[in-house]
PDB file of C-alpha atoms in Angstrom:
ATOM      1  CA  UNK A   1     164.437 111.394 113.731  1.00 38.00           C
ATOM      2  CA  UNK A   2     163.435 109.397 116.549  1.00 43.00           C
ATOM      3  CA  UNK A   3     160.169 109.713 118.056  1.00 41.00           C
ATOM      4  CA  UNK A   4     159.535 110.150 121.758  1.00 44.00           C
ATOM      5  CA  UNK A   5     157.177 108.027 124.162  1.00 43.00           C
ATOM      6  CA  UNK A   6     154.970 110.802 124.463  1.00 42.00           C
ATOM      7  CA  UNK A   7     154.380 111.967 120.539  1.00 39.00           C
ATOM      8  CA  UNK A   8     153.803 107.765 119.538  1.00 36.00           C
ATOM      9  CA  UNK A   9     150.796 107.053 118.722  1.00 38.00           C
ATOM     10  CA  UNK A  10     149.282 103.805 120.265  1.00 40.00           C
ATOM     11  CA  UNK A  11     147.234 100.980 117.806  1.00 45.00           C
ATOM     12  CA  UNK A  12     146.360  98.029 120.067  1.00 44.00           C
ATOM     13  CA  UNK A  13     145.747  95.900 117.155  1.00 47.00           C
ATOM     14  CA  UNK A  14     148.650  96.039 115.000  1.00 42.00           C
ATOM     15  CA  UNK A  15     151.281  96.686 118.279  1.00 46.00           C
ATOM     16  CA  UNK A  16     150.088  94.546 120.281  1.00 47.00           C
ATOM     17  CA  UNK A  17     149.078  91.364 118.200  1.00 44.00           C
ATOM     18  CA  UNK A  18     152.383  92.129 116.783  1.00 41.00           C
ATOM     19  CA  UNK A  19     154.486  91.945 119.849  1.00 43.00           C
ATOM     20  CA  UNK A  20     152.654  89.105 120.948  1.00 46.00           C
ATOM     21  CA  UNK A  21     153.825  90.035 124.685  1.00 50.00           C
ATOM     22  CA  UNK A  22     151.089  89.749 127.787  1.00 55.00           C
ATOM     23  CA  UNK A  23     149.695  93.024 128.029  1.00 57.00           C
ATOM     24  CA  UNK A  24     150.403  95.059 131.324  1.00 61.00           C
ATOM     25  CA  UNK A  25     147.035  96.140 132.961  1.00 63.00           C
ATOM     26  CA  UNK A  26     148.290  99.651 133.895  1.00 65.00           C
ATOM     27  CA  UNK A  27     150.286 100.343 130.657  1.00 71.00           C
ATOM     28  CA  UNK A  28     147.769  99.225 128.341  1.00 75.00           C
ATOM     29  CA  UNK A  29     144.543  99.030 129.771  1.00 80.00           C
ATOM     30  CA  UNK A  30     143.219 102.507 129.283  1.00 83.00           C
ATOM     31  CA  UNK A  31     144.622 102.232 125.408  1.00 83.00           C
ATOM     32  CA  UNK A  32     143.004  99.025 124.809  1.00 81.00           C
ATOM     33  CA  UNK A  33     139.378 100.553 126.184  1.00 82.00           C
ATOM     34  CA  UNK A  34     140.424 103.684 123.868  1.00 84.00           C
ATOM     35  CA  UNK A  35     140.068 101.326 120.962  1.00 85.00           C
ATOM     36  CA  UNK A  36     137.286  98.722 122.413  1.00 85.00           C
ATOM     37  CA  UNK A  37     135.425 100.110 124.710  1.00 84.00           C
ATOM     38  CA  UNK A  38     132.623 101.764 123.030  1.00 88.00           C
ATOM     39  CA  UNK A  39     132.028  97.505 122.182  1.00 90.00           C
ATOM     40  CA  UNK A  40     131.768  96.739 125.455  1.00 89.00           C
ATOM     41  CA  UNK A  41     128.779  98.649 125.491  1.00 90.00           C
ATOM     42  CA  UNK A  42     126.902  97.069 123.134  1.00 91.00           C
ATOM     43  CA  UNK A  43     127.609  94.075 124.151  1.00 91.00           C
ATOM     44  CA  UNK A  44     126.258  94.897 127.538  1.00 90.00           C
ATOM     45  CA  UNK A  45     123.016  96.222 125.906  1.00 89.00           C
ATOM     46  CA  UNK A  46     122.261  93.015 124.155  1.00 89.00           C
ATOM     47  CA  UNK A  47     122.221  91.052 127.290  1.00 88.00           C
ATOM     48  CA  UNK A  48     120.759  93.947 129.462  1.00 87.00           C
ATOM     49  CA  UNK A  49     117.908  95.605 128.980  1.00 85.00           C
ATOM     50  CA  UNK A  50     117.669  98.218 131.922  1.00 83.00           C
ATOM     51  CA  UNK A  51     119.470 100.693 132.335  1.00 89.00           C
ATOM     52  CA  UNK A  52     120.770 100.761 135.740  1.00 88.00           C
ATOM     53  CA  UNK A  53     121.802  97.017 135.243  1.00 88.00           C
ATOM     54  CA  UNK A  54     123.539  97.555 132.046  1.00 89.00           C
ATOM     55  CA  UNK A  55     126.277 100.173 133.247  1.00 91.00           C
ATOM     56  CA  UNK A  56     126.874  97.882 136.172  1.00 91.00           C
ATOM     57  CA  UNK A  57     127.502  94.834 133.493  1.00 91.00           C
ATOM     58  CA  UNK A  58     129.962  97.003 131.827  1.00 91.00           C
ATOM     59  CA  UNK A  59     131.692  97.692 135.151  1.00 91.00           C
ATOM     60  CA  UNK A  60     131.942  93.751 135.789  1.00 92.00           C
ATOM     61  CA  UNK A  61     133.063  93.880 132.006  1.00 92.00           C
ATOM     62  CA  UNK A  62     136.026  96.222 132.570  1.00 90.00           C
ATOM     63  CA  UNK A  63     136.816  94.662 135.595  1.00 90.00           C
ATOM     64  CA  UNK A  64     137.124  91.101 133.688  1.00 92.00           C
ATOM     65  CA  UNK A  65     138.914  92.596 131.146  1.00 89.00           C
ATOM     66  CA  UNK A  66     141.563  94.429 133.216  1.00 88.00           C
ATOM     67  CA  UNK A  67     141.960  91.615 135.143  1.00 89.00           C
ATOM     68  CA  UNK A  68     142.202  89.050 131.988  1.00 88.00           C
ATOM     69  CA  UNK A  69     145.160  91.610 130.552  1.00 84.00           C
ATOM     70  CA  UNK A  70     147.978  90.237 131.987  1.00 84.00           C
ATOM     71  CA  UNK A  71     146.294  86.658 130.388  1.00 85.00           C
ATOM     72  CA  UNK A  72     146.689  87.906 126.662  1.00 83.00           C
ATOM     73  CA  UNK A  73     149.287  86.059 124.855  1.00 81.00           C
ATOM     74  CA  UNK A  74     148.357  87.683 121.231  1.00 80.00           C
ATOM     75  CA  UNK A  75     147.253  84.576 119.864  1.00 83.00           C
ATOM     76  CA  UNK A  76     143.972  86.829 118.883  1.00 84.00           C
ATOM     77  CA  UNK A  77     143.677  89.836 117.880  1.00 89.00           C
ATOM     78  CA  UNK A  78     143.022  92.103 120.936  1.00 88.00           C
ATOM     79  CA  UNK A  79     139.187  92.719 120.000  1.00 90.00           C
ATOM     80  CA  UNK A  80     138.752  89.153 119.696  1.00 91.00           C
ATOM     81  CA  UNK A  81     140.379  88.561 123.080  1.00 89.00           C
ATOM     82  CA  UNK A  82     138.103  91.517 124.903  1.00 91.00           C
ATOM     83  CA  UNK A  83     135.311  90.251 123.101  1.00 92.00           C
ATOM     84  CA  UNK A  84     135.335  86.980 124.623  1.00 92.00           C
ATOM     85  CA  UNK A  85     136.213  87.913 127.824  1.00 91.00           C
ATOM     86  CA  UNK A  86     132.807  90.486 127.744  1.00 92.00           C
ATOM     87  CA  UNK A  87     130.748  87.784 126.420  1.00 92.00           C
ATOM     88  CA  UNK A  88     132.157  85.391 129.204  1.00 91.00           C
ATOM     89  CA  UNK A  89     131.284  88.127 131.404  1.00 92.00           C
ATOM     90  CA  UNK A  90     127.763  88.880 130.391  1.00 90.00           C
ATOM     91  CA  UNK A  91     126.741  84.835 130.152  1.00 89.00           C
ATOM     92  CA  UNK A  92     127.804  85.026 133.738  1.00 88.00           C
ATOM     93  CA  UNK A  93     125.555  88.233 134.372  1.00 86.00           C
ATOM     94  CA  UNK A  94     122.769  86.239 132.460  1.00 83.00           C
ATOM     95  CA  UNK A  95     123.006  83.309 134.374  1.00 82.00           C
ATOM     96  CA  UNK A  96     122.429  84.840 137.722  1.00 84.00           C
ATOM     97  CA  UNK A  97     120.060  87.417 136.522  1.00 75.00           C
ATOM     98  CA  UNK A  98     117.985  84.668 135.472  1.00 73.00           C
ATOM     99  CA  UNK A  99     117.800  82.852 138.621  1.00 73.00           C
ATOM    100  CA  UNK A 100     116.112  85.957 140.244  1.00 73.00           C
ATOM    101  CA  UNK A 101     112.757  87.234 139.820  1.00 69.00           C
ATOM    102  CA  UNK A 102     112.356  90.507 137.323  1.00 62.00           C
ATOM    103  CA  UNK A 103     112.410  93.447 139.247  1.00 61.00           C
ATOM    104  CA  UNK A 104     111.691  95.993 136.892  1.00 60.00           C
ATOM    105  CA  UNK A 105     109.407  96.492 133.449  1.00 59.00           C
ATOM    106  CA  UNK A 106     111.530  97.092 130.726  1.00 52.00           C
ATOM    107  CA  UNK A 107     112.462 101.238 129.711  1.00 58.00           C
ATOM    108  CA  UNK A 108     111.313 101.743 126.808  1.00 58.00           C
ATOM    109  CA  UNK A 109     111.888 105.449 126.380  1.00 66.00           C
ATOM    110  CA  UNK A 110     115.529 105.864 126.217  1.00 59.00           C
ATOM    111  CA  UNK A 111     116.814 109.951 126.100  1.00 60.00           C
ATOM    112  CA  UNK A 112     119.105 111.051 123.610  1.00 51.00           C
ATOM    113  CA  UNK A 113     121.880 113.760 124.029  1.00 61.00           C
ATOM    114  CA  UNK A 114     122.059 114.858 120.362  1.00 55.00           C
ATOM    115  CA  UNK A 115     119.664 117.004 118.525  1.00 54.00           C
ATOM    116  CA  UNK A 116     116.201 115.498 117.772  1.00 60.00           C
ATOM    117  CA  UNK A 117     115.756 115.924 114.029  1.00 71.00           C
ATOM    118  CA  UNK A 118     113.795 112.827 112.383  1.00 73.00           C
ATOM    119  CA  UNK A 119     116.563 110.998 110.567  1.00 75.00           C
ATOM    120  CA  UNK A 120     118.028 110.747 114.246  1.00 76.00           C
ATOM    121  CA  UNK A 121     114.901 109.445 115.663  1.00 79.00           C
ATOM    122  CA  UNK A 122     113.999 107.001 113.281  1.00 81.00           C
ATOM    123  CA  UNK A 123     117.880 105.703 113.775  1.00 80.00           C
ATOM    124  CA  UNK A 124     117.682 105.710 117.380  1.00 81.00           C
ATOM    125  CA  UNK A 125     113.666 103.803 117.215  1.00 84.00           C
ATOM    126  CA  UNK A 126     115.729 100.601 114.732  1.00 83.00           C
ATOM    127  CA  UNK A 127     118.585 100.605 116.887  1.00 85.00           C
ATOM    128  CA  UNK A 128     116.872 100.051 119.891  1.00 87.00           C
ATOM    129  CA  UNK A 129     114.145  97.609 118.183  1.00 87.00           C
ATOM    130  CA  UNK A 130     117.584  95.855 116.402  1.00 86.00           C
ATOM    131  CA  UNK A 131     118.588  95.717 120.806  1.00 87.00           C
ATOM    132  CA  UNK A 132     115.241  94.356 121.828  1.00 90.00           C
ATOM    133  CA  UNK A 133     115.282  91.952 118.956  1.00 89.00           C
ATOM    134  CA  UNK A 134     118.536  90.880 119.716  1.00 89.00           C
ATOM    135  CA  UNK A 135     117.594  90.530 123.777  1.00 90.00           C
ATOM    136  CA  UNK A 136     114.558  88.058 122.634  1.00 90.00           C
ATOM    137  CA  UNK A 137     117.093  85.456 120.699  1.00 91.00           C
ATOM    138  CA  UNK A 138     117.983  82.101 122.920  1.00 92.00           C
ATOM    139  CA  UNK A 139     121.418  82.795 123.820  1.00 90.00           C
ATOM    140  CA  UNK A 140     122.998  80.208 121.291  1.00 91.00           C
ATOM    141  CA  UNK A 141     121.514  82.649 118.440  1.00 92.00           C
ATOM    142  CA  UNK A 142     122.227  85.898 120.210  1.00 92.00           C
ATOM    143  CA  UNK A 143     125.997  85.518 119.999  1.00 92.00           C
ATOM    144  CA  UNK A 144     126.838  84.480 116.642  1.00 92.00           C
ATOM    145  CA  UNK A 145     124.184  87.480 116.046  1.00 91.00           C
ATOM    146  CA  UNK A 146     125.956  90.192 118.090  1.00 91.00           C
ATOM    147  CA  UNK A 147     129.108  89.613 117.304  1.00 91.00           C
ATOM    148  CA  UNK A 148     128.829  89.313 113.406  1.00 91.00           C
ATOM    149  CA  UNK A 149     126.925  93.237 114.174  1.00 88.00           C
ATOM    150  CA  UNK A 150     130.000  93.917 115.881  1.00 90.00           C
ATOM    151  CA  UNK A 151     132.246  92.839 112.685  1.00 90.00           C
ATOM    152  CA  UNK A 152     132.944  89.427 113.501  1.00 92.00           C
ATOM    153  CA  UNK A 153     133.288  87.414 110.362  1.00 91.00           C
ATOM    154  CA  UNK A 154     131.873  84.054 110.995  1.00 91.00           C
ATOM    155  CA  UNK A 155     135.179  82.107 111.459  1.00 91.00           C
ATOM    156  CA  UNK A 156     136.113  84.117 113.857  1.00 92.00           C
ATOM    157  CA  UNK A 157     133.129  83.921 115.669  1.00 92.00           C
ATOM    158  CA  UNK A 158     133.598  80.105 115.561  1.00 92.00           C
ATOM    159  CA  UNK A 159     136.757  80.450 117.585  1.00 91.00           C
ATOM    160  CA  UNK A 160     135.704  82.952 119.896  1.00 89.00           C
ATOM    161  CA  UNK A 161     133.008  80.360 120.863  1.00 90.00           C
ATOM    162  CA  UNK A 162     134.785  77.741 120.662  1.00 91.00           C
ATOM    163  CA  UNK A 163     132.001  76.085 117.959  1.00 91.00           C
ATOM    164  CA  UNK A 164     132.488  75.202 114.184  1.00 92.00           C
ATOM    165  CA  UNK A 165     132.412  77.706 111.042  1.00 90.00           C
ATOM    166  CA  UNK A 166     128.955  75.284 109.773  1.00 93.00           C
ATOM    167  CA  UNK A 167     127.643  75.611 113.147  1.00 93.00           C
ATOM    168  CA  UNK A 168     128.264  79.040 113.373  1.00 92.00           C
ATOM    169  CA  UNK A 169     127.015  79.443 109.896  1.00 92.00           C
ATOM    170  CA  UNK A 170     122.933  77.651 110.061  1.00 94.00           C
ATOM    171  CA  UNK A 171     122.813  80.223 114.037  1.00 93.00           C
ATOM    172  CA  UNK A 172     123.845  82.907 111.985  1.00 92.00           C
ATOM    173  CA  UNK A 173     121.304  82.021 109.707  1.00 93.00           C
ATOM    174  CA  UNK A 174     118.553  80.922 112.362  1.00 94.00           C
ATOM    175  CA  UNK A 175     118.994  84.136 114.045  1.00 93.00           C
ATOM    176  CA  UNK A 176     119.165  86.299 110.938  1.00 90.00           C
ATOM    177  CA  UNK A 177     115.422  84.565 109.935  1.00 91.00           C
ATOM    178  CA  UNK A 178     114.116  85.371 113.606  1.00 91.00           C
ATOM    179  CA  UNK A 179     115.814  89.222 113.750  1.00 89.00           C
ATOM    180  CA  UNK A 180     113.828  89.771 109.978  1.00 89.00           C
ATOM    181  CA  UNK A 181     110.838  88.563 111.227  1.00 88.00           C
ATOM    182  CA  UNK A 182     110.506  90.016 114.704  1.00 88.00           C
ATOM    183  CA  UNK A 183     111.436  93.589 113.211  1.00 84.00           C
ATOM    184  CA  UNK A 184     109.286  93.208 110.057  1.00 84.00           C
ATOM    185  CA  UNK A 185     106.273  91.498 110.980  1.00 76.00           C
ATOM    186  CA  UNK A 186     104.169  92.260 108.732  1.00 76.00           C
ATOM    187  CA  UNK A 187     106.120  91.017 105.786  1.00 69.00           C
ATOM    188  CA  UNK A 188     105.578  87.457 107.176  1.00 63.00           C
ATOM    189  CA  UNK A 189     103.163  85.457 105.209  1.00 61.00           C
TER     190      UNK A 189
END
């Protein structure tokens, strides 16, 4: 039975690494950010703490990607190949951010859409600690850090940054030892 365009269901990783064909931005852009995008999020939110900011460092981040499409080659897998394009992007963001003056106090209280029961709160308080934490690490430590949380095994990471699997190895390490003790202070001796 042959399947038509509209019942096939789309998996950027295994189609697309598979093909290894340059993505189109049109065709595949909105499929790609189906799979990916909810990453580009968090990848934002370790390098931005306010709000306002953040969402317009995932704009520049979708931008970069759609524009970087056409650039894919499928050497990577496609969440390797976003990933480094966001992280690009947000060094970038960090970079000029950090030649201005801070405008604004950090915001703290953060709403939530979903119910409020405890479990959910106490979730919400590490994740946001876990963000913080992740904010305070020098930049060398903060990527090996965010994207092994994103499910980045470390070789991968060492390609992505263009570093070596030891290298990437002792940050991971270094920044593992700084995350513990910033978010458990009081098990430091």
């Amino acid at each position: 039975m042959k399947v038509s365009g509209r019942q096939r269901v789309f998996h950027p990783e295994v189609e697309l690494s598979a093909r290894r064909r340059p993505l189109k931005r049109d065709r595949d852009f909105e499929a790609v950010m189906a799979a990916h995008g909810g990453m580009l999020a968090r990848i934002a939110s370790a390098y931005e703490a306010d709000r306002a900011r953040r969402e317009e460092l995932v704009q520049e981040m979708l931008l970069a990607v759609w524009r970087a499409l056409p650039r894919f080659r499928g050497e990577a897998p496609v969440k390797a190949f976003i990933a480094r394009v966001a992280h690009n992007r947000a060094v970038t963001h960090v970079a000029r951010e950090a030649a201005e003056p801070r405008r604004q106090p950090l915001d703290e209280a953060a709403p939530s859409d979903a119910p409020d029961p405890h479990q959910a709160a106490e979730a919400a308080d590490m994740q946001a600690r876990l963000a913080e934490a992740v904010r305070a690490l020098p930049l060398s430590l903060r990527q090996p850090a965010l994207l092994t949380l994103e499910g980045f095994a470390p070789a991968e990471i060492a390609d992505l940054l263009g570093l070596n699997a030891n290298t990437v190895s002792i940050r991971l390490t270094r920044a593992k030892a700084a995350l513990r003790a910033r978010l458990n202070p009081e098990l430091q001796p």
